[in-house]
Amino acid sequence: MDTPEYGAASARQSRARLAGLPSMARERARAGWSRTRASLLPALLMTVGAVVAYLIAHYALGHVGPIFAATSALISLGFGRDLTVRKVLEVAVGCTLGIVLGDLMVTFFGAGIWQAGVVLMVSLLVARFLDRGVIFATQLGIQSLFVVLLPAPVGGPFTRSLDAVVGGLVSLLITALLPRDPRVQPRNDLEKLVAAFSEMLRECSGALAESDSTRAWHALVRGRGSQALVDTIRATLKSSSEVTRIAPAYRRYRGEIEDFSRAVEYLDLALRNGRVVARRLTSTINNAALSERAAESIAGLLSDTAESLDLVAAGLSTWDRESRRVNLRSAGLMLEDIASRAHPRKLHVERLEGEALVILIRPMLVDLLEATGYEHEDAVALLPGL
């Protein structure tokens, strides 16, 4: 039987959950509006593509109710983050193949449940070969299924296949002439990556200040979790580079995308070195290898490095070229000062394990300097000799 104390605690938990509902609802609403604003242009392009494909198939080709022209264009354009001509071509071909498979099955074997099962299975496997997206595979399978189960169109069995080709061509034309700005997603992702890196270094600084090895371990886990974002940025930049080569409107941004690619490579190296620092920090704290003064000095150095990363994030995320140059230059100057302090004696380190920690920090600073535009030799020269 529940005790009065248990009942009171349960009631308090229920009240706490209810009290948190308004803030949760506001947070979900903010996230929803953010997604909606970001999806306005893609939604417009998807709508235009579907309507134009339908009108072409209906009026130019004389097809009655060419719904597959609209759906093919809609699926090909989609809300994908890496929407490029190559990606749209893959999806468009996949949609068309799904419909062609359905038409072939109906032509040679008729319509029925077992025919629908066979064409659905084949279409799903083709979709998984072309794209890893779950929604894409599902929609392609549904299209092929509809071809088998719906009545044959007036124009003959392969009318729907031709409609799918029209939808794919319209989506390709829209993607080539009106692609999404190739700079948007890389900027957002780079800002998230640098913010995560900065937070990891602040955790390391706090761990030293409080002599808390568990906090240092948490910083290491945070750093490891950022690697997936690095891989995502590389894929996004590859797609963005393709857009700048194909789309005339965005060719002038090719140098900017190349700058992003250069920055992410050095940030990746710096983040890897940062994880090594966090792992060493755990051991250093557990073994009490630093004096209070040395711990305070290194904590300050890591905190200043995190602050410089805030300037790096501002430089990479801003749209104004001059602001980007100023922020990256400011970050570089701040890193120059930090690098000049990266010596065991200047940080009041006396024991060998503490010296090893400082030596591990130095390559990370070199990588960050290179991320802001320094040449490798110049960045190394800023470190005091050992």
Short mmCIF file of C-alpha atoms in Angstrom, two decimals, residues 172-381:
data_model
loop_
_atom_site.label_atom_id
_atom_site.label_comp_id
_atom_site.label_asym_id
_atom_site.label_seq_id
_atom_site.Cartn_x
_atom_site.Cartn_y
_atom_site.Cartn_z
CA LEU A 172 16.16 18.92 -62.48
CA LEU A 173 15.57 22.20 -64.28
CA ILE A 174 14.47 23.95 -61.09
CA THR A 175 17.46 22.62 -59.17
CA ALA A 176 19.92 23.75 -61.85
CA LEU A 177 18.41 27.22 -62.31
CA LEU A 178 17.18 27.97 -58.79
CA PRO A 179 19.28 25.93 -56.34
CA ARG A 180 19.27 26.59 -52.63
CA ASP A 181 21.99 28.91 -51.42
CA PRO A 182 25.00 26.59 -50.97
CA ARG A 183 26.36 28.69 -48.08
CA VAL A 184 23.43 28.40 -45.68
CA GLN A 185 23.80 24.86 -44.37
CA PRO A 186 27.62 24.91 -44.08
CA ARG A 187 27.44 28.14 -42.08
CA ASN A 188 24.88 26.73 -39.67
CA ASP A 189 26.78 23.48 -39.22
CA LEU A 190 30.16 25.19 -38.76
CA GLU A 191 28.65 27.46 -36.12
CA LYS A 192 27.33 24.43 -34.24
CA LEU A 193 30.68 22.64 -34.51
CA VAL A 194 32.73 25.57 -33.22
CA ALA A 195 30.21 26.17 -30.41
CA ALA A 196 30.52 22.52 -29.34
CA PHE A 197 34.33 22.79 -29.45
CA SER A 198 34.23 25.98 -27.39
CA GLU A 199 31.95 24.37 -24.82
CA MET A 200 34.29 21.37 -24.56
CA LEU A 201 37.25 23.64 -23.77
CA ARG A 202 35.19 25.53 -21.18
CA GLU A 203 34.34 22.21 -19.56
CA CYS A 204 38.06 21.37 -19.49
CA SER A 205 38.84 24.75 -17.95
CA GLY A 206 36.15 24.29 -15.32
CA ALA A 207 37.39 20.77 -14.58
CA LEU A 208 40.87 22.14 -13.87
CA ALA A 209 39.58 25.01 -11.76
CA GLU A 210 37.48 22.65 -9.64
CA SER A 211 39.92 19.70 -9.81
CA ASP A 212 37.03 17.58 -11.12
CA SER A 213 38.17 14.69 -13.33
CA THR A 214 34.56 13.61 -13.97
CA ARG A 215 33.88 16.97 -15.59
CA ALA A 216 36.97 16.52 -17.77
CA TRP A 217 35.63 13.14 -18.86
CA HIS A 218 32.29 14.74 -19.72
CA ALA A 219 34.19 17.23 -21.88
CA LEU A 220 35.84 14.32 -23.69
CA VAL A 221 32.46 12.69 -24.34
CA ARG A 222 31.16 16.02 -25.68
CA GLY A 223 34.13 16.26 -28.02
CA ARG A 224 33.64 12.73 -29.31
CA GLY A 225 30.00 13.49 -30.02
CA SER A 226 31.03 16.33 -32.35
CA GLN A 227 32.77 14.04 -34.84
CA ALA A 228 29.49 13.11 -36.53
CA LEU A 229 28.90 16.80 -37.22
CA VAL A 230 32.32 17.08 -38.86
CA ASP A 231 31.41 14.22 -41.21
CA THR A 232 28.07 15.86 -41.98
CA ILE A 233 29.75 19.19 -42.80
CA ARG A 234 32.14 17.49 -45.20
CA ALA A 235 29.22 15.92 -47.08
CA THR A 236 27.34 19.23 -47.13
CA LEU A 237 30.38 21.12 -48.43
CA LYS A 238 30.79 18.57 -51.20
CA SER A 239 27.21 19.22 -52.30
CA SER A 240 27.67 22.99 -51.96
CA SER A 241 30.80 22.87 -54.11
CA GLU A 242 28.82 21.04 -56.79
CA VAL A 243 26.17 23.76 -56.72
CA THR A 244 28.78 26.53 -57.19
CA ARG A 245 30.12 24.71 -60.25
CA ILE A 246 26.73 24.10 -61.89
CA ALA A 247 24.51 27.05 -60.92
CA PRO A 248 25.50 30.34 -62.61
CA ALA A 249 23.94 32.39 -59.80
CA TYR A 250 26.28 30.90 -57.17
CA ARG A 251 29.57 30.54 -59.02
CA ARG A 252 30.89 33.67 -57.33
CA TYR A 253 30.68 31.88 -53.96
CA ARG A 254 33.11 29.13 -54.95
CA GLY A 255 35.98 30.77 -53.03
CA GLU A 256 33.82 31.10 -49.92
CA ILE A 257 32.94 27.39 -50.00
CA GLU A 258 36.64 26.57 -50.42
CA ASP A 259 37.41 28.71 -47.34
CA PHE A 260 34.80 26.73 -45.38
CA SER A 261 36.35 23.45 -46.55
CA ARG A 262 39.81 24.61 -45.47
CA ALA A 263 38.52 25.77 -42.09
CA VAL A 264 36.67 22.52 -41.34
CA GLU A 265 39.76 20.42 -42.02
CA TYR A 266 41.83 22.37 -39.48
CA LEU A 267 38.95 22.50 -37.02
CA ASP A 268 38.69 18.72 -37.28
CA LEU A 269 42.40 18.37 -36.48
CA ALA A 270 42.10 20.84 -33.61
CA LEU A 271 39.07 18.99 -32.22
CA ARG A 272 40.91 15.67 -32.36
CA ASN A 273 43.83 17.23 -30.46
CA GLY A 274 41.33 18.77 -28.05
CA ARG A 275 39.96 15.32 -27.26
CA VAL A 276 43.50 14.12 -26.54
CA VAL A 277 43.92 17.09 -24.16
CA ALA A 278 40.65 16.27 -22.38
CA ARG A 279 41.67 12.63 -21.96
CA ARG A 280 45.09 13.61 -20.58
CA LEU A 281 43.42 16.15 -18.32
CA THR A 282 41.44 13.42 -16.59
CA SER A 283 44.64 11.59 -15.67
CA THR A 284 46.41 14.81 -14.67
CA ILE A 285 43.66 15.77 -12.26
CA ASN A 286 43.39 12.26 -10.77
CA ASN A 287 47.14 12.19 -10.14
CA ALA A 288 47.23 15.73 -8.73
CA ALA A 289 50.07 16.51 -11.16
CA LEU A 290 49.50 20.28 -11.16
CA SER A 291 50.01 22.84 -8.45
CA GLU A 292 47.12 25.18 -7.74
CA ARG A 293 48.90 27.99 -9.59
CA ALA A 294 49.63 25.82 -12.64
CA ALA A 295 46.04 24.52 -12.75
CA GLU A 296 44.75 28.08 -12.63
CA SER A 297 47.10 29.17 -15.44
CA ILE A 298 46.19 26.30 -17.77
CA ALA A 299 42.49 26.75 -16.98
CA GLY A 300 42.81 30.39 -17.99
CA LEU A 301 44.57 29.43 -21.23
CA LEU A 302 41.83 26.94 -22.14
CA SER A 303 39.14 29.47 -21.26
CA ASP A 304 40.79 32.09 -23.48
CA THR A 305 41.01 29.55 -26.31
CA ALA A 306 37.28 28.91 -25.97
CA GLU A 307 36.68 32.67 -26.16
CA SER A 308 38.76 32.87 -29.36
CA LEU A 309 36.59 30.10 -30.80
CA ASP A 310 33.55 32.32 -30.24
CA LEU A 311 35.18 34.83 -32.60
CA VAL A 312 35.92 32.02 -35.08
CA ALA A 313 32.24 31.03 -34.99
CA ALA A 314 31.21 34.65 -35.56
CA GLY A 315 33.61 34.90 -38.48
CA LEU A 316 32.44 31.72 -40.19
CA SER A 317 28.72 32.35 -39.67
CA THR A 318 28.48 36.00 -40.74
CA TRP A 319 27.29 36.86 -44.25
CA ASP A 320 29.29 40.08 -44.53
CA ARG A 321 32.75 39.48 -46.00
CA GLU A 322 34.38 42.35 -44.12
CA SER A 323 32.86 41.27 -40.79
CA ARG A 324 34.07 37.74 -41.44
CA ARG A 325 37.60 38.99 -42.09
CA VAL A 326 37.60 41.18 -38.96
CA ASN A 327 36.31 38.42 -36.68
CA LEU A 328 38.77 35.83 -37.98
CA ARG A 329 41.62 38.33 -37.70
CA SER A 330 40.60 39.13 -34.11
CA ALA A 331 40.46 35.41 -33.33
CA GLY A 332 43.92 34.97 -34.87
CA LEU A 333 45.42 37.79 -32.81
CA MET A 334 43.90 36.34 -29.66
CA LEU A 335 45.29 32.91 -30.52
CA GLU A 336 48.70 34.47 -31.12
CA ASP A 337 48.71 35.72 -27.53
CA ILE A 338 47.50 32.35 -26.24
CA ALA A 339 50.18 30.50 -28.23
CA SER A 340 52.91 32.73 -26.78
CA ARG A 341 51.90 31.51 -23.28
CA ALA A 342 51.86 27.81 -24.20
CA HIS A 343 55.07 26.83 -22.41
CA PRO A 344 55.30 24.75 -19.22
CA ARG A 345 57.44 27.34 -17.41
CA LYS A 346 55.17 30.25 -18.37
CA LEU A 347 52.23 28.27 -17.02
CA HIS A 348 54.11 27.45 -13.79
CA VAL A 349 54.16 23.70 -14.48
CA GLU A 350 56.77 21.77 -12.52
CA ARG A 351 55.98 18.06 -12.92
CA LEU A 352 56.49 15.91 -16.02
CA GLU A 353 52.82 14.93 -16.39
CA GLY A 354 51.80 18.58 -16.35
CA GLU A 355 54.41 19.35 -19.00
CA ALA A 356 52.96 16.59 -21.19
CA LEU A 357 49.54 18.25 -20.91
CA VAL A 358 50.91 21.61 -22.10
CA ILE A 359 52.76 19.95 -24.97
CA LEU A 360 49.49 18.35 -26.10
CA ILE A 361 47.75 21.74 -26.09
CA ARG A 362 50.29 23.28 -28.46
CA PRO A 363 49.30 21.34 -31.66
CA MET A 364 45.66 22.24 -31.02
CA LEU A 365 46.59 25.94 -31.00
CA VAL A 366 48.53 25.53 -34.25
CA ASP A 367 45.50 23.91 -35.91
CA LEU A 368 43.23 26.72 -34.71
CA LEU A 369 45.62 29.36 -36.02
CA GLU A 370 45.60 27.63 -39.40
CA ALA A 371 41.79 27.55 -39.31
CA THR A 372 41.83 31.35 -39.09
CA GLY A 373 44.12 31.66 -42.11
CA TYR A 374 47.71 31.29 -40.86
CA GLU A 375 50.25 29.22 -42.74
CA HIS A 376 51.58 26.21 -40.83
CA GLU A 377 55.14 27.54 -40.50
CA ASP A 378 53.89 30.93 -39.24
CA ALA A 379 51.59 29.28 -36.70
CA VAL A 380 54.36 27.02 -35.35
CA ALA A 381 56.74 30.00 -35.09
#
